[in-house]
Short mmCIF file of C-alpha atoms in Angstrom, two decimals:
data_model
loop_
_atom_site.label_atom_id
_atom_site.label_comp_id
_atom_site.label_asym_id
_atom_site.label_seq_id
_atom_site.Cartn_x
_atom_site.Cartn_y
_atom_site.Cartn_z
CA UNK Z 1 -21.71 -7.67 -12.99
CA UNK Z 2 -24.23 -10.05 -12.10
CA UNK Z 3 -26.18 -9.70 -15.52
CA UNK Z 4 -26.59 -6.13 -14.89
CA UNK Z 5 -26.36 -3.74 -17.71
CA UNK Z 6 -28.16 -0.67 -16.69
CA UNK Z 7 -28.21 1.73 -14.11
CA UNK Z 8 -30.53 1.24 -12.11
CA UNK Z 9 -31.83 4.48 -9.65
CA UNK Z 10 -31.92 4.22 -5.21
CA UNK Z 11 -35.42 3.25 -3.61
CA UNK Z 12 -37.39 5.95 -1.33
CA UNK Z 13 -36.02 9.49 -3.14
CA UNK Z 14 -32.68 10.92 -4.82
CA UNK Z 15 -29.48 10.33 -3.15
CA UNK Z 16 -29.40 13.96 -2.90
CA UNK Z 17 -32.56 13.43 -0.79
CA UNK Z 18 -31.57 10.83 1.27
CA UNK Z 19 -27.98 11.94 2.88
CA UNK Z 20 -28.29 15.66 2.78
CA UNK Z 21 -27.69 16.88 6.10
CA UNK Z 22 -29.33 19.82 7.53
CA UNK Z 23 -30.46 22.49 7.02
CA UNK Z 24 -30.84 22.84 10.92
CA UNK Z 25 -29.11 20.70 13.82
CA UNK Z 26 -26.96 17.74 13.09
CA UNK Z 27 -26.88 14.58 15.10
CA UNK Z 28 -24.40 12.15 13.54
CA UNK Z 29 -25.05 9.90 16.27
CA UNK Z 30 -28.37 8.91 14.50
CA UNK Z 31 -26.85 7.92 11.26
CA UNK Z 32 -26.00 4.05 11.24
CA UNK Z 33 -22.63 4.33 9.70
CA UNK Z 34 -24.08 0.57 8.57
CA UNK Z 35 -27.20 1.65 6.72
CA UNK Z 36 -27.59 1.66 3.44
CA UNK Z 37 -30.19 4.25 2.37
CA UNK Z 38 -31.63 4.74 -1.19
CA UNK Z 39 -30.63 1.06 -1.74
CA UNK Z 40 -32.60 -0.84 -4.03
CA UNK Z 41 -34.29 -4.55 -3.56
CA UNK Z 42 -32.49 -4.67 -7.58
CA UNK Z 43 -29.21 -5.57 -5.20
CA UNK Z 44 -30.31 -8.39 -3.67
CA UNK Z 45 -29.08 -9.62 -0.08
CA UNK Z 46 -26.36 -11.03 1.56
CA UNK Z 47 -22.88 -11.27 -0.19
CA UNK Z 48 -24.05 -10.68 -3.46
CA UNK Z 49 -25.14 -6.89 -2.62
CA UNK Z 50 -21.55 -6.06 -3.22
CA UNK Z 51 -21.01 -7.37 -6.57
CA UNK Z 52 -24.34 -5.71 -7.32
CA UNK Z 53 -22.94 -2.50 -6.01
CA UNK Z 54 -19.45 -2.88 -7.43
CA UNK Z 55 -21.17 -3.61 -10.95
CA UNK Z 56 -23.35 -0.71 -10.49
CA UNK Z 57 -20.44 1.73 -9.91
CA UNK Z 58 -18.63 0.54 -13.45
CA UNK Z 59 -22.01 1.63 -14.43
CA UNK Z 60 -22.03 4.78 -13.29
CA UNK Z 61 -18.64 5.46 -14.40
CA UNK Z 62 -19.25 5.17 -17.40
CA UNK Z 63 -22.40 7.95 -17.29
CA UNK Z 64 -20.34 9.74 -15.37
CA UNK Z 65 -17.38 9.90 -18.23
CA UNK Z 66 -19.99 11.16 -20.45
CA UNK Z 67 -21.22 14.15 -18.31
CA UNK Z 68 -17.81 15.08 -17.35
CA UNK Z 69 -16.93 15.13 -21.33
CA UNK Z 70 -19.44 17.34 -21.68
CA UNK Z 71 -18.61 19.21 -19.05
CA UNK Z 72 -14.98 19.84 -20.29
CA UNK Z 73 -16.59 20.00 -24.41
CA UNK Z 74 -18.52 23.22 -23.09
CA UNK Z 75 -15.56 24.76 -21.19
CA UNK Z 76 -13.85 24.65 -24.22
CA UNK Z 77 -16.15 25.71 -26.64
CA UNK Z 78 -16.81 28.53 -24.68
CA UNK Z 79 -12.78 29.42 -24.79
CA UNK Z 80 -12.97 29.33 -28.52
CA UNK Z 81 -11.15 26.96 -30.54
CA UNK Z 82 -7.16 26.15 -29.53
CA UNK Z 83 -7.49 28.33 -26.39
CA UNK Z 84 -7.45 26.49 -23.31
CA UNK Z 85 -10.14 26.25 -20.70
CA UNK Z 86 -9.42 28.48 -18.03
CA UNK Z 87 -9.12 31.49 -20.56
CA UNK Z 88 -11.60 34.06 -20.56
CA UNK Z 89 -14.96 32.94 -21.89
CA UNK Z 90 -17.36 34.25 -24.05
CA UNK Z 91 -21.27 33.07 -23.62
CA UNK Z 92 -22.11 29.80 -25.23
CA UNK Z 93 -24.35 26.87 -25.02
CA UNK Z 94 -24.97 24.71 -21.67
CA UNK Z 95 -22.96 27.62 -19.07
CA UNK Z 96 -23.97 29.64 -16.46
CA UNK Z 97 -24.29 32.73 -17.81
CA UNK Z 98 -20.52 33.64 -19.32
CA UNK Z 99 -18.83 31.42 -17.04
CA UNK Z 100 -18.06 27.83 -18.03
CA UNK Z 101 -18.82 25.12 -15.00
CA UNK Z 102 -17.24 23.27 -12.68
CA UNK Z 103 -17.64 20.40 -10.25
CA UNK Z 104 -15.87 20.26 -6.70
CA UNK Z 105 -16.42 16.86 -4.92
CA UNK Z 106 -14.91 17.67 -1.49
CA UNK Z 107 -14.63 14.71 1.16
CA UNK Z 108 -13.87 14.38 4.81
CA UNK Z 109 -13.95 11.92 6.79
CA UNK Z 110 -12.08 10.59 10.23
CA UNK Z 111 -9.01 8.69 9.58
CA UNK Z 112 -9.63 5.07 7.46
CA UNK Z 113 -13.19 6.80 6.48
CA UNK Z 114 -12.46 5.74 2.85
CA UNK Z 115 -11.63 8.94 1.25
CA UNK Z 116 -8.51 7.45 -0.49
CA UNK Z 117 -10.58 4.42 -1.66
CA UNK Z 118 -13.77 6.42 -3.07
CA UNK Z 119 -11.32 8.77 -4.91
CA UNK Z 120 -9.66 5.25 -6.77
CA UNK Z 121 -13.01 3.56 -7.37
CA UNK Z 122 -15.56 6.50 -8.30
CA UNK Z 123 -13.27 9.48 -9.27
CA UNK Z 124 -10.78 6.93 -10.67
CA UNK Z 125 -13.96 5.38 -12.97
CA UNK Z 126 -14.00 9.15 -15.12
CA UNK Z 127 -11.34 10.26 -17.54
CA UNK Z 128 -8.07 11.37 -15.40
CA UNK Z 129 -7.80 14.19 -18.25
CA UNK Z 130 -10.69 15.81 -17.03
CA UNK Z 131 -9.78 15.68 -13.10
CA UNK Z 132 -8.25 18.03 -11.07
CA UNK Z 133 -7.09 16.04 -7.53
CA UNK Z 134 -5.84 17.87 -4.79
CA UNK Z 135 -4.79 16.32 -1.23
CA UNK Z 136 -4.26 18.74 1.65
CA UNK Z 137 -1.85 17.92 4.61
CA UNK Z 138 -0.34 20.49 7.12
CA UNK Z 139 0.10 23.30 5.42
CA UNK Z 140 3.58 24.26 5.02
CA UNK Z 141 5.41 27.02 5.69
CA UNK Z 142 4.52 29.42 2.76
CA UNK Z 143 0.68 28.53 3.11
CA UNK Z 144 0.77 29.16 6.88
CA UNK Z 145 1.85 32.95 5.70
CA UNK Z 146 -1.51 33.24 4.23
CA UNK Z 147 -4.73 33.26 5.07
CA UNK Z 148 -5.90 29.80 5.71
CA UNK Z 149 -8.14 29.88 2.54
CA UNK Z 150 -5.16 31.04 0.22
CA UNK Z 151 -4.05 27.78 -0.51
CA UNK Z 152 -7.80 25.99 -1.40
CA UNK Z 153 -8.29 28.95 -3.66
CA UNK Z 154 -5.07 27.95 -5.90
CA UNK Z 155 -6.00 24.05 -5.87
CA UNK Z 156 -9.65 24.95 -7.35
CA UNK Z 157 -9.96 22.99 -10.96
CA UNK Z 158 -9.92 25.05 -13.68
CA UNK Z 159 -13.36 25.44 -15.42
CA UNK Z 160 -14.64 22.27 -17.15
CA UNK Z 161 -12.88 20.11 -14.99
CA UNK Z 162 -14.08 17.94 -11.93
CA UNK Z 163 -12.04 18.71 -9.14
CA UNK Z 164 -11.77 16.27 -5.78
CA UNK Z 165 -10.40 17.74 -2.26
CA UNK Z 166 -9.01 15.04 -0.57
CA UNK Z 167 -9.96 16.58 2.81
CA UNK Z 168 -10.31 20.50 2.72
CA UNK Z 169 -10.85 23.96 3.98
CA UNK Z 170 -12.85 22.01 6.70
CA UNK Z 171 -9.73 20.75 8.32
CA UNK Z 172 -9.39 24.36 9.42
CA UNK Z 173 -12.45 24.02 11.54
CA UNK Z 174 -11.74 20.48 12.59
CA UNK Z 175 -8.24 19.97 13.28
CA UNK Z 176 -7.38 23.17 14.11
CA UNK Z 177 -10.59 23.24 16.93
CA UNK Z 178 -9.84 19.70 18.10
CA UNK Z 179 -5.66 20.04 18.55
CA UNK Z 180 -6.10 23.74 19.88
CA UNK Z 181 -3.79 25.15 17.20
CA UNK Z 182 -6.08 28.39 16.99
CA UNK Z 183 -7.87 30.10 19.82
CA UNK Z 184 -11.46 29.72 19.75
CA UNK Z 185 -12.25 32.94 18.18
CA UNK Z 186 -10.50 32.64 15.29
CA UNK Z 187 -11.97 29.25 14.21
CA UNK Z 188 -15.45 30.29 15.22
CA UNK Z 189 -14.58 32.98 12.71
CA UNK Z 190 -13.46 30.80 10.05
CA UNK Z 191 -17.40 29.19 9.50
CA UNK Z 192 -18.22 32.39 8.21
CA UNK Z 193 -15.59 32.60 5.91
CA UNK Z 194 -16.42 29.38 4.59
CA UNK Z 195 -19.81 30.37 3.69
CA UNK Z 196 -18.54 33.12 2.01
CA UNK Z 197 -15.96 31.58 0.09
CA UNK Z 198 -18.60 28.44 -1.19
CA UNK Z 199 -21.02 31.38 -2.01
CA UNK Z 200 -18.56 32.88 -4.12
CA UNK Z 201 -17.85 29.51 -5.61
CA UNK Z 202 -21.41 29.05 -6.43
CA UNK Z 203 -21.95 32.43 -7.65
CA UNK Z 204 -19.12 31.34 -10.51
CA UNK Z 205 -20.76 28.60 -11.91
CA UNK Z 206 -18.87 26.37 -9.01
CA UNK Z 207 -20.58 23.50 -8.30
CA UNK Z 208 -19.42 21.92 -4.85
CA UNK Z 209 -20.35 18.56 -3.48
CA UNK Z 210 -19.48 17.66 0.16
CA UNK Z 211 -19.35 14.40 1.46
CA UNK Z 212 -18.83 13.26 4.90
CA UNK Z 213 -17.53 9.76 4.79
CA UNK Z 214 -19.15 8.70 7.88
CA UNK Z 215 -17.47 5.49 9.79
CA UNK Z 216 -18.20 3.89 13.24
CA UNK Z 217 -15.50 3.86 15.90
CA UNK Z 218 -15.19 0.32 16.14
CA UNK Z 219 -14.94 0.22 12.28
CA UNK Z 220 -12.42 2.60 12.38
CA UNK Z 221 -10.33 0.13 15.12
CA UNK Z 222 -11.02 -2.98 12.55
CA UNK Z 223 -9.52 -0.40 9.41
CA UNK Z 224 -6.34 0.32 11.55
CA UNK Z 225 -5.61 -3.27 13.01
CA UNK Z 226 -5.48 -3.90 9.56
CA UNK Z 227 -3.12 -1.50 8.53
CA UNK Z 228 -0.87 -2.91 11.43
CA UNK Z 229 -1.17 -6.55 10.51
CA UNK Z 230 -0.67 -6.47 6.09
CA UNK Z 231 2.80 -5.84 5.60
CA UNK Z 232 1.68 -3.47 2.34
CA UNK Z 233 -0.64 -1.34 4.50
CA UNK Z 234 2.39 -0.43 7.09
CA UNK Z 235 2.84 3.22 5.12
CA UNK Z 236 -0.75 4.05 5.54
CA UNK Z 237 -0.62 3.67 9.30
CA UNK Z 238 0.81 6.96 11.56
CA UNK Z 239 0.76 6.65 15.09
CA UNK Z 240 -0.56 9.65 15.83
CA UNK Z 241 -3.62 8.18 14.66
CA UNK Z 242 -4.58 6.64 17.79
CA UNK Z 243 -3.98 10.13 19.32
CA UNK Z 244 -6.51 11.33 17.05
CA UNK Z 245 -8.82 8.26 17.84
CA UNK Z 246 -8.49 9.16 21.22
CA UNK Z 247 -10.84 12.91 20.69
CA UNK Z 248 -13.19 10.48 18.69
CA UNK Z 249 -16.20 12.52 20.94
CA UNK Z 250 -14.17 15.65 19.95
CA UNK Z 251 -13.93 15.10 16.42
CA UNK Z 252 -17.71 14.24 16.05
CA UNK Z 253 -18.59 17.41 17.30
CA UNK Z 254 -16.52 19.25 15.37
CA UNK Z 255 -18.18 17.95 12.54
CA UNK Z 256 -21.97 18.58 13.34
CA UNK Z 257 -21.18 21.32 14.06
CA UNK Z 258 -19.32 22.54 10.94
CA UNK Z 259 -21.91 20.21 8.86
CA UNK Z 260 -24.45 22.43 10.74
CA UNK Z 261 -22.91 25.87 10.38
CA UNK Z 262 -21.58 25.69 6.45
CA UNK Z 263 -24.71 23.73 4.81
CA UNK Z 264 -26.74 26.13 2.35
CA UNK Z 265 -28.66 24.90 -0.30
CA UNK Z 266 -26.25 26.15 -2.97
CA UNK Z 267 -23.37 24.18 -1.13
CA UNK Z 268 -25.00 21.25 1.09
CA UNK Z 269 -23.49 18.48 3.09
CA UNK Z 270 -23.81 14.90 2.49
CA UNK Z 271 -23.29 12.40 5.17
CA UNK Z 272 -22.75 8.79 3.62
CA UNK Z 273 -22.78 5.73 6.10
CA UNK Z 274 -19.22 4.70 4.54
CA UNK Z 275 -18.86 1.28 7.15
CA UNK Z 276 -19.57 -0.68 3.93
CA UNK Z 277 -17.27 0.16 1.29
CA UNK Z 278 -19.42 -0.90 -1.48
CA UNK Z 279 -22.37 0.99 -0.39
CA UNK Z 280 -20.05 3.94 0.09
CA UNK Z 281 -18.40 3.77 -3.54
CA UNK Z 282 -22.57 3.43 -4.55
CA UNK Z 283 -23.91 6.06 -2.78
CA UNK Z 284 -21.32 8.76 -4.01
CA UNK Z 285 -21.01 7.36 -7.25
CA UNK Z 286 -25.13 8.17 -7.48
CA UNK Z 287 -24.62 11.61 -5.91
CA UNK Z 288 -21.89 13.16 -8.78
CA UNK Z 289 -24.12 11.75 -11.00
CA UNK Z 290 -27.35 13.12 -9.87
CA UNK Z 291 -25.51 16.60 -9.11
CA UNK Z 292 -24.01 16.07 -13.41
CA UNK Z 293 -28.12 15.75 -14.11
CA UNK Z 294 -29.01 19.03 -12.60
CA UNK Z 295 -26.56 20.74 -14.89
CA UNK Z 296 -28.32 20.13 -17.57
CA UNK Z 297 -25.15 19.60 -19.66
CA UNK Z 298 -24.99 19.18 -23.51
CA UNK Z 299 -22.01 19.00 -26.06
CA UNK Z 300 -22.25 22.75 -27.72
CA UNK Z 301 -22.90 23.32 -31.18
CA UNK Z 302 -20.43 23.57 -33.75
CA UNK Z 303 -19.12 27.19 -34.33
CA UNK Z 304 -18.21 26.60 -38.29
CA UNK Z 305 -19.80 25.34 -41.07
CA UNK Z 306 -20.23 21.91 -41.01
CA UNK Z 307 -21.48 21.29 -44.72
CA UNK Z 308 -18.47 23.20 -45.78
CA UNK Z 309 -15.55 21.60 -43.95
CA UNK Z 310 -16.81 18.42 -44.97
CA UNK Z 311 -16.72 19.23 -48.59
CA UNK Z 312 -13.52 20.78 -48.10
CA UNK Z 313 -12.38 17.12 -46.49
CA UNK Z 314 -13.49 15.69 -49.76
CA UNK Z 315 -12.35 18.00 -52.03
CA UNK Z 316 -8.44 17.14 -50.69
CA UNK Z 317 -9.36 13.38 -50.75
CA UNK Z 318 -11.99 12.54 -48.54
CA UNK Z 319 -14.08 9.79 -49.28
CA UNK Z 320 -16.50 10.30 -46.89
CA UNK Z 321 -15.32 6.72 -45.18
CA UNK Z 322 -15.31 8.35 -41.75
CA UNK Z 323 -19.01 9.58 -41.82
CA UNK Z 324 -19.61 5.18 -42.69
CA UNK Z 325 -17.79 4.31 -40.01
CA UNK Z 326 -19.36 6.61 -37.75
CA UNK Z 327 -22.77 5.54 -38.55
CA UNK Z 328 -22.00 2.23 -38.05
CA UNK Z 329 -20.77 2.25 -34.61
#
């Protein structure tokens, strides 16, 4: 890691700061999907700014563990002890009012954009007990019976958990506006719905994060040669991904529009130049963590008495070994 051992924070403001897009219009045109904002002169230049980066994001993963043990400690706290999480909860320490929290990282991004890779390297760096990952593809029959919203609803993580949408509700306003496979109306209609649906979220203790894994055109062309030149990157390629590629124009203003429409404060967009993968992996791994700082989370007390169950341990043989140990780590 390049003798780093601490985290150390982005340049010029909070991550939060730097990619939040909106509130107002959106011009994703004037975001160098090569930039690298918030990045520090700590990673050097040249080659050497990805193992800086790649070091950094162990980093992180390990603060990030912490918070999202916390996160889950509270949840259950709240439940009471040997009930699980998502039972009804009774007020306790570090939650929003009677309701234990959440986290909801969604990300989009056009095909190759990286969402499969940030999920690996930054979700993948926090405990998979505590994770909640959902993928969403066409939806199926069943889920086509239902209101287009029915089937996000049942894939949110239960409370204490971090929860990852790989892609989303938004594919309702993207796809489905791009390919035609609504009339006009009705996906016009859906951007309300959406900001009703993340205000609900937020109103129960729902913490979303939205990240728009923003790649260049011609990076997106070097991503799929790729896949059609490595042998063990034929299953990731579909042609109907150069049918998509060709509504590129189509597809950006689908999402500048939807970036522009569904962006309040209590559920904002983040656009992250993702051409570099290691500033990518960086730049999200900074904004979970910045988003775990504003929860102000904390493990919650102990609801027993801790003098007595630990002369209770030594009354039945106890020799008071583990508190040693303990204090010695």
């Amino acid at each position: 890691m390049s003798g780093v051992d601490e985290v150390v924070r982005p340049e010029g403001g909070s991550m939060r700061e730097l990619l939040r897009a909106g509130p107002g219009a959106v011009d994703l045109a004037a975001v160098d999907p090569r930039s690298t904002p918030g990045l520090p002169a700590a990673a050097g230049r040249g080659k050497g700014r990805k193992e800086w980066a790649r070091g950094q994001v162990e980093l992180l993963g390990a603060e990030l563990g912490r918070q999202q043990e916390m996160l889950y400690a509270s949840a259950k706290g709240a439940a009471g002890p040997g009930s699980p999480t998502s039972a009804p909860t009774q007020a306790g320490a570090h939650l929003d009012g009677d309701r234990p929290r959440r986290v909801l990282l969604v990300l989009q991004a056009m095909d190759c954009g990286g969402k499969d890779g940030t999920v690996k390297r930054v979700a993948g760096a926090m405990n998979p007990l505590g994770l909640h990952i959902r993928s969403f593809g066409p939806p199926t029959e069943e889920e086509r019976r239902h209101d287009f919203l029915w089937r996000i609803r049942r894939a949110l993580p239960p409370p204490g958990y971090v929860g990852v949408f790989n892609r989303s509700h938004y594919e309702d306003v993207l796809i489905a506006r791009v390919e035609g496979l609504v009339d006009e109306a009705t996906w016009r209609g859906r951007y309300e719905s959406i900001n009703d649906f993340e205000r609900e979220l937020a109103d129960n203790a729902v913490t979303v994060v939205k990240v728009m894994l923003h790649i260049s055109y011609a990076e997106q062309g070097e991503r799929l040669m790729e896949r059609l030149t490595d042998p063990t990157k034929y299953w990731k390629y579909n042609p109907s991904d150069l049918d998509t590629r060709a509504r590129w124009d189509e597809y950006q203003a689908a999402y500048a529009e939807a970036i522009e429409r569904c962006g309040p404060d209590d559920a904002p967009w983040f656009v992250v130049p993702a051409d570099r993968k290691w500033y990518r992996d960086w730049a999200v791994a900074h904004l979970l963590r910045e988003t775990f700082d504003g929860l102000d989370l904390g493990y919650p007390p102990a609801d027993f008495d801790i003098a007595r169950e630990r002369d209770r341990l030594r009354s039945e043989g106890g020799t008071g070994q583990g508190e040693r140990q303990v204090n010695e780590r």
